[in-house]
Coordinates of C-alpha atoms in Angstrom, one line a residue:
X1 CA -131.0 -28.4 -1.1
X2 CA -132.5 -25.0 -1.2
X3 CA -130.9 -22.4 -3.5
X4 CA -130.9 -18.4 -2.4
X5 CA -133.1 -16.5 -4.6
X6 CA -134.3 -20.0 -6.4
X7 CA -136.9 -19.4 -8.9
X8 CA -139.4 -22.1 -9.4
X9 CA -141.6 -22.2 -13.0
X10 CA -145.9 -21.8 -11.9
X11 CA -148.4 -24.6 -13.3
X12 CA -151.3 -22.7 -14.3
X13 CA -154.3 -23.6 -16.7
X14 CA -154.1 -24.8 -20.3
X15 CA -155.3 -21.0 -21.9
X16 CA -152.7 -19.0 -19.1
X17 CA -150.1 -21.7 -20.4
X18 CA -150.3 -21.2 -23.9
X19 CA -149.9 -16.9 -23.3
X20 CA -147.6 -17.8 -21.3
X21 CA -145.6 -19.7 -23.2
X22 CA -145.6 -17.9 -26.1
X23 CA -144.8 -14.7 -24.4
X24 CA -141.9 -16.5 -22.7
X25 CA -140.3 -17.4 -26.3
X26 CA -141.0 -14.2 -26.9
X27 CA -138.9 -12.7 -24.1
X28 CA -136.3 -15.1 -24.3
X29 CA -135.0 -13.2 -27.7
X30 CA -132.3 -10.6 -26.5
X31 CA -131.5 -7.4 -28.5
X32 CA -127.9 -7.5 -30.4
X33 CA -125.7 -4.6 -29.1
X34 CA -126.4 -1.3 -31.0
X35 CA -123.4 0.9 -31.4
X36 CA -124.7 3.8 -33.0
X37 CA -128.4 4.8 -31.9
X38 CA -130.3 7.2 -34.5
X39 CA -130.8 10.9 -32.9
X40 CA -134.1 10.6 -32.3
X41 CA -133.4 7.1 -30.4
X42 CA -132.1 9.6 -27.2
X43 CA -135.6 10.9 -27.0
X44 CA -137.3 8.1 -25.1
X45 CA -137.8 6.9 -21.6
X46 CA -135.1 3.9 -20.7
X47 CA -136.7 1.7 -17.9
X48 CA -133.9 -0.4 -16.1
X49 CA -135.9 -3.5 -14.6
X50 CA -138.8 -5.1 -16.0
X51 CA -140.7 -6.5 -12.9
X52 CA -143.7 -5.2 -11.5
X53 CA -143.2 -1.4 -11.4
X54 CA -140.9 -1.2 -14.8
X55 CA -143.3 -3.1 -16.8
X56 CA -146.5 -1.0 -15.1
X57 CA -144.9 1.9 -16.2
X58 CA -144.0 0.7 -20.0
X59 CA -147.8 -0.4 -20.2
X60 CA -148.9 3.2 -19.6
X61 CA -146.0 5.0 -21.2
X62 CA -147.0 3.3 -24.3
X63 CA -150.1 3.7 -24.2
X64 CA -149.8 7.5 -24.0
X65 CA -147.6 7.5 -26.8
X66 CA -144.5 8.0 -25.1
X67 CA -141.4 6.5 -26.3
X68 CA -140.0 4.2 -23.6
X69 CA -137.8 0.8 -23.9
X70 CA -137.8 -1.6 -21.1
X71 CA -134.2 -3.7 -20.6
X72 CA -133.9 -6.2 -18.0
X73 CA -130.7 -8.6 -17.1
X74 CA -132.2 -11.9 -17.4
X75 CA -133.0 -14.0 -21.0
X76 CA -135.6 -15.7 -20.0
X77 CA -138.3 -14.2 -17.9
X78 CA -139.6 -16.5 -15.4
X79 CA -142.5 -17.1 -12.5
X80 CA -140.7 -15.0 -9.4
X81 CA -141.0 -15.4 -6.0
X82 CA -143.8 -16.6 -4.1
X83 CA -147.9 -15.7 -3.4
X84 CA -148.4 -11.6 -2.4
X85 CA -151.0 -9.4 -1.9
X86 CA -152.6 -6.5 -3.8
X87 CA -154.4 -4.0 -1.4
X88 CA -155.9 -1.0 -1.9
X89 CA -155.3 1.6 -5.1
X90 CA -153.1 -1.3 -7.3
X91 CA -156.7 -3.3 -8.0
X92 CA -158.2 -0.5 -9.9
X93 CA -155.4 0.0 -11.4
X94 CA -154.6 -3.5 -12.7
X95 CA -158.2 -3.6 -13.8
X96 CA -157.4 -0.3 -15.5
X97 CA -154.7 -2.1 -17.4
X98 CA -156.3 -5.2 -18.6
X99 CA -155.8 -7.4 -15.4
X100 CA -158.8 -8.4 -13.4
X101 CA -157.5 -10.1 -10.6
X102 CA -160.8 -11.6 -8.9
X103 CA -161.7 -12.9 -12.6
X104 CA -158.1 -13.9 -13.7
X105 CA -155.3 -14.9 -11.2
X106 CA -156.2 -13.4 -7.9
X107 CA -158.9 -14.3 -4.6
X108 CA -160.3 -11.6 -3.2
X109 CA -159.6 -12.0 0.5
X110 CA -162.8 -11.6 3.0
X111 CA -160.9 -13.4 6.4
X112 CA -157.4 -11.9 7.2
X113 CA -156.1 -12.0 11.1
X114 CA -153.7 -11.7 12.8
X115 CA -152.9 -14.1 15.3
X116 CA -150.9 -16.2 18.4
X117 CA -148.8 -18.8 17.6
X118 CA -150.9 -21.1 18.8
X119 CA -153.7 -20.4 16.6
X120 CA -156.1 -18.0 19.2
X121 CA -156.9 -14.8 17.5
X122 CA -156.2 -11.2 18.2
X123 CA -157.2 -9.0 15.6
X124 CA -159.2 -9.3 12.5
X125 CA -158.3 -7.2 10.0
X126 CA -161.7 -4.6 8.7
X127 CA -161.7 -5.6 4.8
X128 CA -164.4 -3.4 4.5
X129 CA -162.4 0.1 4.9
X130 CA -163.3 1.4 1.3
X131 CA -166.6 0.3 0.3
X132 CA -165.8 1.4 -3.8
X133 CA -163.4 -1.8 -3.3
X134 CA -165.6 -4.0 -2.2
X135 CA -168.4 -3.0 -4.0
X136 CA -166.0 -3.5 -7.5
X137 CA -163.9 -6.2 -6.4
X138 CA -165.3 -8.1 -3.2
X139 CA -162.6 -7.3 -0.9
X140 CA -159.6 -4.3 -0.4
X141 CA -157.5 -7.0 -0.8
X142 CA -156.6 -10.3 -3.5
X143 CA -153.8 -12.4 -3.4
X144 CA -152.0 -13.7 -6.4
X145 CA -148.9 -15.6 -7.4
X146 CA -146.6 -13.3 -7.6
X147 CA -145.1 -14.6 -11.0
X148 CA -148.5 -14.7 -12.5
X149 CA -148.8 -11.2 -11.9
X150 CA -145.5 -10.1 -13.9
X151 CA -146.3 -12.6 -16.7
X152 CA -149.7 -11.0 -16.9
X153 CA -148.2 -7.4 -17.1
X154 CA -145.3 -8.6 -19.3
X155 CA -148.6 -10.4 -21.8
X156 CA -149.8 -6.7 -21.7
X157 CA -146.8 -4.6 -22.7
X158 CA -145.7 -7.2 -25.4
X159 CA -149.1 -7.4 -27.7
X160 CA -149.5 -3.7 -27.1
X161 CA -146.2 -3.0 -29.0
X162 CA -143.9 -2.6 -26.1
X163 CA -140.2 -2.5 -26.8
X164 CA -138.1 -5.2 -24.5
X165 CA -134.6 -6.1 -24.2
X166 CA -133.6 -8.8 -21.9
X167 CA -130.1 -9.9 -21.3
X168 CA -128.4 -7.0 -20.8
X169 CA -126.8 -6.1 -17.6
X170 CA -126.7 -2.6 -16.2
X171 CA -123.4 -1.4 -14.4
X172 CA -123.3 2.1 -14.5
X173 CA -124.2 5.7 -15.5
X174 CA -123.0 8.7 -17.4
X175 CA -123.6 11.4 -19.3
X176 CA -123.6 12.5 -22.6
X177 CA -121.9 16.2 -23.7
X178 CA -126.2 16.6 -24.9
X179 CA -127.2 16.6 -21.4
X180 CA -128.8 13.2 -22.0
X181 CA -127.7 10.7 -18.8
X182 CA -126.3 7.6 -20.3
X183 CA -126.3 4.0 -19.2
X184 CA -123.7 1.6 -19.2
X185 CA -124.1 -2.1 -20.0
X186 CA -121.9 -5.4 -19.2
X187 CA -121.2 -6.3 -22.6
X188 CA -120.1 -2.7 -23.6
X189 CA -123.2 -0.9 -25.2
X190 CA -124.5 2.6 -23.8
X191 CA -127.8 4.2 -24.2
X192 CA -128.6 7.6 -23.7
X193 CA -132.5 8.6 -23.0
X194 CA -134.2 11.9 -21.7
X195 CA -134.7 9.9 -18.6
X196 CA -133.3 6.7 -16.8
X197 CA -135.9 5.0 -15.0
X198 CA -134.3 3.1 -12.0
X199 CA -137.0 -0.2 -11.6
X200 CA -134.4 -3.1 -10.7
X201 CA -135.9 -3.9 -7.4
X202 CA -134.4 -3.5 -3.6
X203 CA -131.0 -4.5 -4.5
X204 CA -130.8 -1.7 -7.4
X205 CA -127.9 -1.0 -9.0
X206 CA -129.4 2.1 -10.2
X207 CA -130.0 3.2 -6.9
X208 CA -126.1 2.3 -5.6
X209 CA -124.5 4.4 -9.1
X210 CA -126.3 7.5 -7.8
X211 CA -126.2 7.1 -3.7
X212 CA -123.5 4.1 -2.9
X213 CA -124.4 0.8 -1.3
X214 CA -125.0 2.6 2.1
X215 CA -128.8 3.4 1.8
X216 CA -129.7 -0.6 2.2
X217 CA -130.8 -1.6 5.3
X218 CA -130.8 -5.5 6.7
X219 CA -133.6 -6.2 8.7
X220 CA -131.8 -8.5 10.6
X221 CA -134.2 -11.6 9.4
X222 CA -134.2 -13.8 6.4
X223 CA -137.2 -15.2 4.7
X224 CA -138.3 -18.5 3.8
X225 CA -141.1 -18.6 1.2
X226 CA -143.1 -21.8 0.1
X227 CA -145.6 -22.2 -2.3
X228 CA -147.6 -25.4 -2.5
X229 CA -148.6 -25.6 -6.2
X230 CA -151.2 -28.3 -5.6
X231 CA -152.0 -29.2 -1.9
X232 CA -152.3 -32.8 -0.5
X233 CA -155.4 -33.6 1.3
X234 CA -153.8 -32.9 4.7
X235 CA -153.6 -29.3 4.0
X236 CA -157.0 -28.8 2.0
X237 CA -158.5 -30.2 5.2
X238 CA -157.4 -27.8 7.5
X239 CA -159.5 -25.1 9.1
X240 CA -157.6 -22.0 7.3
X241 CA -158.1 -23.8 3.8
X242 CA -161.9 -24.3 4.0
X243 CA -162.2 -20.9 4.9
X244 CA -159.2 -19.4 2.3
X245 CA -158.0 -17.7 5.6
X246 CA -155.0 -15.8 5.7
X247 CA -153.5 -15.1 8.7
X248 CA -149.8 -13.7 10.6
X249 CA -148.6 -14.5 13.9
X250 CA -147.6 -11.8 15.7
X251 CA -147.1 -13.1 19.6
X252 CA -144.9 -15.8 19.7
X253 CA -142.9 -17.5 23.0
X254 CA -140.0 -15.7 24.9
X255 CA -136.9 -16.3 22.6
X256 CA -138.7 -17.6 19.4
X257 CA -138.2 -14.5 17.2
X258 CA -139.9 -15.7 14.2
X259 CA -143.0 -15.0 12.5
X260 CA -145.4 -16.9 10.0
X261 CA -147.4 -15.9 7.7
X262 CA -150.3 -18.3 5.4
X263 CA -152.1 -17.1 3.0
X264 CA -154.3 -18.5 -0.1
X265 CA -154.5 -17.7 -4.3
X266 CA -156.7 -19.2 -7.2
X267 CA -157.2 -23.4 -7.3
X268 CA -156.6 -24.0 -3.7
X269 CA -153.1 -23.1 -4.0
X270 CA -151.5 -22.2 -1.0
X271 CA -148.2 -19.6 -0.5
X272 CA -146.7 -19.2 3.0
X273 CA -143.7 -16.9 4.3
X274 CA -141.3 -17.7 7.6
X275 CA -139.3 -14.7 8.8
X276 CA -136.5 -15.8 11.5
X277 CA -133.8 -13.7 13.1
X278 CA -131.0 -15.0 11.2
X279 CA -127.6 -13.8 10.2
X280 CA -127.5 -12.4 6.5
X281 CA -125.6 -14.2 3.5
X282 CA -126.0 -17.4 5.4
X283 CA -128.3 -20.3 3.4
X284 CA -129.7 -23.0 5.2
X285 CA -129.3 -26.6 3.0
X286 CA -131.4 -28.8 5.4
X287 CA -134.5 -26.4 5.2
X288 CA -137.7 -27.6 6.4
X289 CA -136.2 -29.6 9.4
X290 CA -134.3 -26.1 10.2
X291 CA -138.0 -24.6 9.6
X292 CA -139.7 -27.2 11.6
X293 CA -137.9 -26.6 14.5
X294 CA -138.3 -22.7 14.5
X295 CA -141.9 -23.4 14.6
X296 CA -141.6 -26.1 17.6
X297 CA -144.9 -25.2 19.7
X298 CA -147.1 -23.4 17.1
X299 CA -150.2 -24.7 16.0
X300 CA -150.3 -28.1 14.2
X301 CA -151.7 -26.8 11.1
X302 CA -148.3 -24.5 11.0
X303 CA -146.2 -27.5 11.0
X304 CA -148.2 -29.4 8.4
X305 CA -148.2 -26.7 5.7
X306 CA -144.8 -26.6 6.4
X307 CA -143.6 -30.8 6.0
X308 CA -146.2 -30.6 3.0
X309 CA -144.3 -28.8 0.7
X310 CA -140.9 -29.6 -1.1
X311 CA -137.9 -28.3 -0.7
X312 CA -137.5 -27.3 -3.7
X313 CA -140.6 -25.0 -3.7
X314 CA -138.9 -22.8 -0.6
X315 CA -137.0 -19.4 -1.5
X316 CA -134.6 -18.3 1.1
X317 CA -134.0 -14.6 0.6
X318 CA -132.6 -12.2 3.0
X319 CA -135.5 -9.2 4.1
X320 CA -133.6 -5.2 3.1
X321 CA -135.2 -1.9 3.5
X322 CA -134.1 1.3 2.2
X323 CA -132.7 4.2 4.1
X324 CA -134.4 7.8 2.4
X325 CA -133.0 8.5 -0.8
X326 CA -133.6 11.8 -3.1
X327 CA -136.0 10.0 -5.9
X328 CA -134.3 11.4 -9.0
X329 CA -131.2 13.3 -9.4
X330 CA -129.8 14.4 -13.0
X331 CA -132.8 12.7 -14.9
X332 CA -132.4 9.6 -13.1
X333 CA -135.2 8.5 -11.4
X334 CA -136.3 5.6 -8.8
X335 CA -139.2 3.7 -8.6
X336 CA -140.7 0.8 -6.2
X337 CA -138.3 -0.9 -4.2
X338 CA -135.0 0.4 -6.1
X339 CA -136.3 4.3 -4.5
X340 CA -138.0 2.6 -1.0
X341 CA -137.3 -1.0 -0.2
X342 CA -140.3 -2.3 2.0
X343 CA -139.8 -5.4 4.6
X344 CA -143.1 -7.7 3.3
X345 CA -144.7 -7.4 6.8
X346 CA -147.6 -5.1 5.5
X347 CA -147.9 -6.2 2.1
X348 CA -147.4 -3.3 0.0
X349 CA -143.8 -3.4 -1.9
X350 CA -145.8 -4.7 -5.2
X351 CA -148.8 -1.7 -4.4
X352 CA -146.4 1.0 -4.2
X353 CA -144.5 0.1 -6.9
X354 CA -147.7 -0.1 -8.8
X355 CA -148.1 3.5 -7.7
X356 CA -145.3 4.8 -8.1
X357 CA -145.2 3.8 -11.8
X358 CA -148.8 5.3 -12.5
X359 CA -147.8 8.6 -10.9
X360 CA -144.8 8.6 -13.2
X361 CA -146.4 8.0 -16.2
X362 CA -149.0 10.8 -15.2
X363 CA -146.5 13.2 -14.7
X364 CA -144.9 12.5 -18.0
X365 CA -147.8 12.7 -19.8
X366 CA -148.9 15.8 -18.5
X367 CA -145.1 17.2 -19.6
X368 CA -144.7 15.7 -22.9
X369 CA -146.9 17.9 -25.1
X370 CA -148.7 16.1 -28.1
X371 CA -146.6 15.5 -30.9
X372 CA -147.2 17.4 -34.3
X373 CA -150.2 16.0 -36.0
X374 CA -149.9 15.2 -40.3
X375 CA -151.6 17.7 -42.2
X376 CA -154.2 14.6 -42.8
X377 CA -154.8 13.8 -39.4
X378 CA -155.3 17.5 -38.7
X379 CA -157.9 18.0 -41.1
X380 CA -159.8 15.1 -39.8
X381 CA -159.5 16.2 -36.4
X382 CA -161.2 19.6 -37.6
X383 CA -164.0 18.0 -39.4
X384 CA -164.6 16.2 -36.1
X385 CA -164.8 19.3 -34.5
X386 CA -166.4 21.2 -36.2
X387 CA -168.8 18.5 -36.4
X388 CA -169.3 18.4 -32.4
X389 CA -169.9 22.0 -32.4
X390 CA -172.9 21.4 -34.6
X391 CA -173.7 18.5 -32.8
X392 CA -173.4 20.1 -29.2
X393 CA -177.2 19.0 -28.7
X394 CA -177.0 15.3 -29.0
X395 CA -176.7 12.9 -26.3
X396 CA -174.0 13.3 -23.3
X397 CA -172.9 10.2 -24.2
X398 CA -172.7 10.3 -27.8
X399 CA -170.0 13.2 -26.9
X400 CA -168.3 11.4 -24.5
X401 CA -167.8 8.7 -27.1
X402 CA -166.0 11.1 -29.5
X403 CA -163.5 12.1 -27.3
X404 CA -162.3 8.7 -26.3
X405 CA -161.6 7.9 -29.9
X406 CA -160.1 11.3 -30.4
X407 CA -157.7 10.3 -27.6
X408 CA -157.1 7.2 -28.4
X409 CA -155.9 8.3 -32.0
X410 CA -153.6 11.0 -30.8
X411 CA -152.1 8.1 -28.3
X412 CA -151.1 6.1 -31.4
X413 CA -148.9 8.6 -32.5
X414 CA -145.2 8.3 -30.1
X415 CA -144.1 11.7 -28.3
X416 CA -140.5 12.2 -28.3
X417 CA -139.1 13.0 -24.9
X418 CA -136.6 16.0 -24.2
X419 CA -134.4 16.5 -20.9
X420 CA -136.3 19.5 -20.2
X421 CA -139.8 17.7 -20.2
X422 CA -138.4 14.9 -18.4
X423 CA -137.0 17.2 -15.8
X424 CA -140.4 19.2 -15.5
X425 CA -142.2 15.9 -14.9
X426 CA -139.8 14.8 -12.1
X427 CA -140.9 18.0 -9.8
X428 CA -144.4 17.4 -10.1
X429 CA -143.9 13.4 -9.4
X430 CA -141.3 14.0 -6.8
X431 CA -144.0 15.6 -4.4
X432 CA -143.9 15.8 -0.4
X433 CA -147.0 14.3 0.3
X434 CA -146.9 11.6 -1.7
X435 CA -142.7 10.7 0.0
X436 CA -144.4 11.2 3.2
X437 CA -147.0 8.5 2.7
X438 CA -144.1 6.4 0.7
X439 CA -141.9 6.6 3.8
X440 CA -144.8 6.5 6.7
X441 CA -145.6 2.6 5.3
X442 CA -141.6 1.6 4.8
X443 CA -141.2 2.9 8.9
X444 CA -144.8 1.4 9.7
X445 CA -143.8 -2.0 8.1
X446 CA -140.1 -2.0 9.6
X447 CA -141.9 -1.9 12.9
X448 CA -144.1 -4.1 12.8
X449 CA -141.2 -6.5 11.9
X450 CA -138.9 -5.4 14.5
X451 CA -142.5 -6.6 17.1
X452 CA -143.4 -9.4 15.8
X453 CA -139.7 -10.8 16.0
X454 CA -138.9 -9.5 19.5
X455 CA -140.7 -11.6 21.7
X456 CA -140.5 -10.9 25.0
X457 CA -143.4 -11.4 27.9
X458 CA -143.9 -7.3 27.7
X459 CA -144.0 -6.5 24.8
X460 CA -146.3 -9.2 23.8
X461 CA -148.5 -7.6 26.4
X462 CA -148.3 -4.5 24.9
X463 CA -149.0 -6.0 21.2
X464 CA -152.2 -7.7 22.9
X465 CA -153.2 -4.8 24.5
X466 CA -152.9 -2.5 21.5
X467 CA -154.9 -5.4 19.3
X468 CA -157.8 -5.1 21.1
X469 CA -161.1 -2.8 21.3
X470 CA -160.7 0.6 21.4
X471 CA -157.0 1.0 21.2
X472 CA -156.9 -0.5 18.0
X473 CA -159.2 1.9 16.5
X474 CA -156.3 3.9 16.6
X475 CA -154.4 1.7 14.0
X476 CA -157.3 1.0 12.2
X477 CA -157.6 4.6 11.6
X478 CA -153.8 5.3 10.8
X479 CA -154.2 2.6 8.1
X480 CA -157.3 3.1 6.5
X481 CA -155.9 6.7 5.6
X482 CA -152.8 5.9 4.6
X483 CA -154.0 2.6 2.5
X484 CA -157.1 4.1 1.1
X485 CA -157.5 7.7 1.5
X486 CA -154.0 9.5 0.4
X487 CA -153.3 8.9 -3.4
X488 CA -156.8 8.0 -3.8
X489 CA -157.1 10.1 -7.1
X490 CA -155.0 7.8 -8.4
X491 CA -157.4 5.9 -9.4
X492 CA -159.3 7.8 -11.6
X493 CA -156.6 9.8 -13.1
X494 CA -154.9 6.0 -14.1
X495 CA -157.8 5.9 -16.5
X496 CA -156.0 8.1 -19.4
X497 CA -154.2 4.8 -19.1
X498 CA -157.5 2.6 -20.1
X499 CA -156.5 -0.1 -22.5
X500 CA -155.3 0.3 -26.2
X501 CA -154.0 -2.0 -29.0
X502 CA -150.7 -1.7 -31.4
X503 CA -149.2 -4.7 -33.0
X504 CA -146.8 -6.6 -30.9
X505 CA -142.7 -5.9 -31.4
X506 CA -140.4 -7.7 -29.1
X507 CA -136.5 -7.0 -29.8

């Protein structure tokens, strides 16, 4: 029997094993309750979630020598969810963190389409829209095991030093006669902080203390996600597993409103998602002949991916976006899905989550001014000067040099964060265009759900029809900007975030 929300543990290779592991034992420590904080405690960024975006925006808080502290419900962190995708500004930033997906745990993807259910093609998707991205990673697009990807971050953040609590449940906010918002935890204990970072994922309880439980929005389809660890020979002999093709159908017969998607990650390993109409709250304990017979009539090699893996190895979750939400109010702010729940259908809950961290932190950054420097300290940073004024003939690169250990030492000293600050960096993160491409993708991705699981003879017609040569230039064109053109500085302004190292401290 399947479990809702049923988190499965990832076999990966001996050397990810051992990080892993001892990461995990790491993580599975929990904080005992603090009563009484020190003053200077309140001065810090408090992140509420560590998953993808939370622990994206500890890594670079830290590294720019903010003070932030990450606490997440669970004990134990373990592998999450299923394979994903990373398209588009997230790989240069990974890289930028210390995570090289086409060298570590991701495939860079050079055959995606979308297609029938009987297997005929309609559209291949152009993975050559942003030639930097191919040119640095193969592809504008590598999958990856979802869980892989957090325990990869989460490897980061703890041997750079990052502070983690785990076990402790958030239920609610307040504020503190300082001005300082406060959160409330199960087991009693507050914490205030010059900011509240809301990270805890489409169901965020951030995100329903500050706006109610209104703003989520059921799709009207749950998910089934399988992921077949090691794949039998049936499957590895299939067309789509010679080739590593990923693929989506999209056109499906009158009255089956479903919609599958297959996709591939390192070692063969295969991940697939079925979205069906299907009433929320409602699990399914007989799954993969409930899952066999919504795919009655597709193509064969649907089926076999299907009966090859074990039930055990199947989420069932129901699919939520987010009705628009302010993204901070009273130095509470949201990020990734807790500010815009995405339905999966376009891939990019994990990228803009990614995004929204580094713009965050970027804002912050430029906020926070440095912290005081020890006398010491100062006089070595005049002799330096002083020295690169005499020097101001030498090599570009010799200069360049200089300056990135300059900035690297004045990262190692943590900048205490004030209300005001935090407040000043939330208007310049909080920007229009960057909630007008946030919520363009959430609406773009909501209806391509609502298409693919509506099947009716015309509007199958009209999905063909807009598929093909020239109208689908048109969406071609709408994506490429939105994927690869807007936030594109991103990318290089993520690189005050390049890699640093502090002794590891794990509460």
């Amino acid at each position: 029997m399947t479990q809702r929300g049923q988190r499965q543990p990832l076999t990966t290779n001996k050397k990810q094993s051992r990080s892993s592991m001892a990461s995990r034992s790491s993580m599975a420590s929990n904080t005992t309750p603090v009563v009484k904080e020190r003053e200077d405690d309140t001065q810090r960024v408090l992140v509420i979630g560590a998953g993808i975006s939370g622990l994206t925006l500890g890594i670079c808080l830290q590294r720019a020598g903010i003070r932030v502290h990450l606490v997440d419900k669970v004990k134990r962190m373990k592998d999450a969810g299923s394979g994903m995708s990373v398209i588009g500004h997230s790989l240069p930033i990974l890289r930028t963190l210390g995570i090289d997906l086409p060298s570590t745990i991701g495939l860079p993807q050079t055959n995606v389409s979308l297609r029938r259910y009987d297997g005929r093609g309609l559209f291949q998707v152009p993975l050559a829209s942003d030639s930097d991205l191919v040119r640095e990673f193969g592809s504008v697009q590598c999958n990856v095991h979802r869980g892989e990807l957090q325990q990869a971050l989460m490897d980061v953040f703890v041997r750079e030093g990052g502070r983690l609590t785990t076990g402790k449940r958030f239920t609610g906010l307040a504020h503190a006669d300082t001005g300082h918002p406060v959160a409330v935890f199960e087991d009693g204990t507050r914490m205030q902080a010059s900011l509240i970072v809301g990270a805890d994922g489409a169901r965020s309880r951030v995100r329903s203390c500050l706006f109610g439980d209104g703003c989520l929005r059921y799709s009207g389809a749950s998910c089934w996600r399988g992921f077949l660890d090691k794949c039998p020979p049936a499957v590895l002999q299939l067309a789509c597993a010679r080739a590593h093709c990923m693929y989506k159908t999209v056109v499906h017969p009158t009255g089956q409103n479903v919609s599958f998607t297959c996709g591939w990650t390192t070692n063969d390993r295969c991940f697939w998602v079925l979205d069906v109409q299907h009433p929320k709250d409602i699990p399914v304990d007989d799954v993969v002949p409930f899952l066999l017979e919504q795919t009655r009539g597709f193509h064969e090699e649907i089926q076999t991916i299907i009966k090859a893996t074990r039930p055990e190895d199947i989420i069932q979750t129901d699919v939520y976006d987010c009705r628009s939400v302010p993204q901070y109010t009273h130095n509470v702010v949201l990020v990734g899905d807790a500010g815009h729940a995405v339905v999966h259908h376009f891939g990019q809950g994990a990228c803009l989550a990614i995004e929204d961290a580094v713009a965050l932190a970027l804002a912050l950054d430029s906020a926070i001014p440095p912290p005081l420097r020890q006398e010491e300290e100062g006089e070595e940073e005049t002799r330096e000067r002083k020295q690169q004024q005499k020097e101001h003939h030498q090599q570009h690169q010799q200069h360049q040099q200089q300056q990135q250990q300059q900035q690297q030492r004045r990262r190692q000293v943590e900048r205490a964060v004030t209300p005001e600050a935090a407040r000043l960096a939330l208007a310049s993160f909080a920007t229009w265009p960057r909630w007008l491409r946030t919520r363009a993708l959430v609406l773009i991705s909501r209806w391509c759900g609502m298409v693919y699981m509506n099947n009716t003879p015309v509007l199958n017609a009209v999905l063909t029809a807009c598929l093909a040569w020239p109208v689908n230039l048109i969406f071609i064109g709408i994506m490429k900007a939105l994927l690869f053109i807007s936030d594109r500085s991103l990318r290089h302004a993520s690189r005050r975030f390049a890699s640093s190292s502090k002794p590891a401290r794990v509460d």
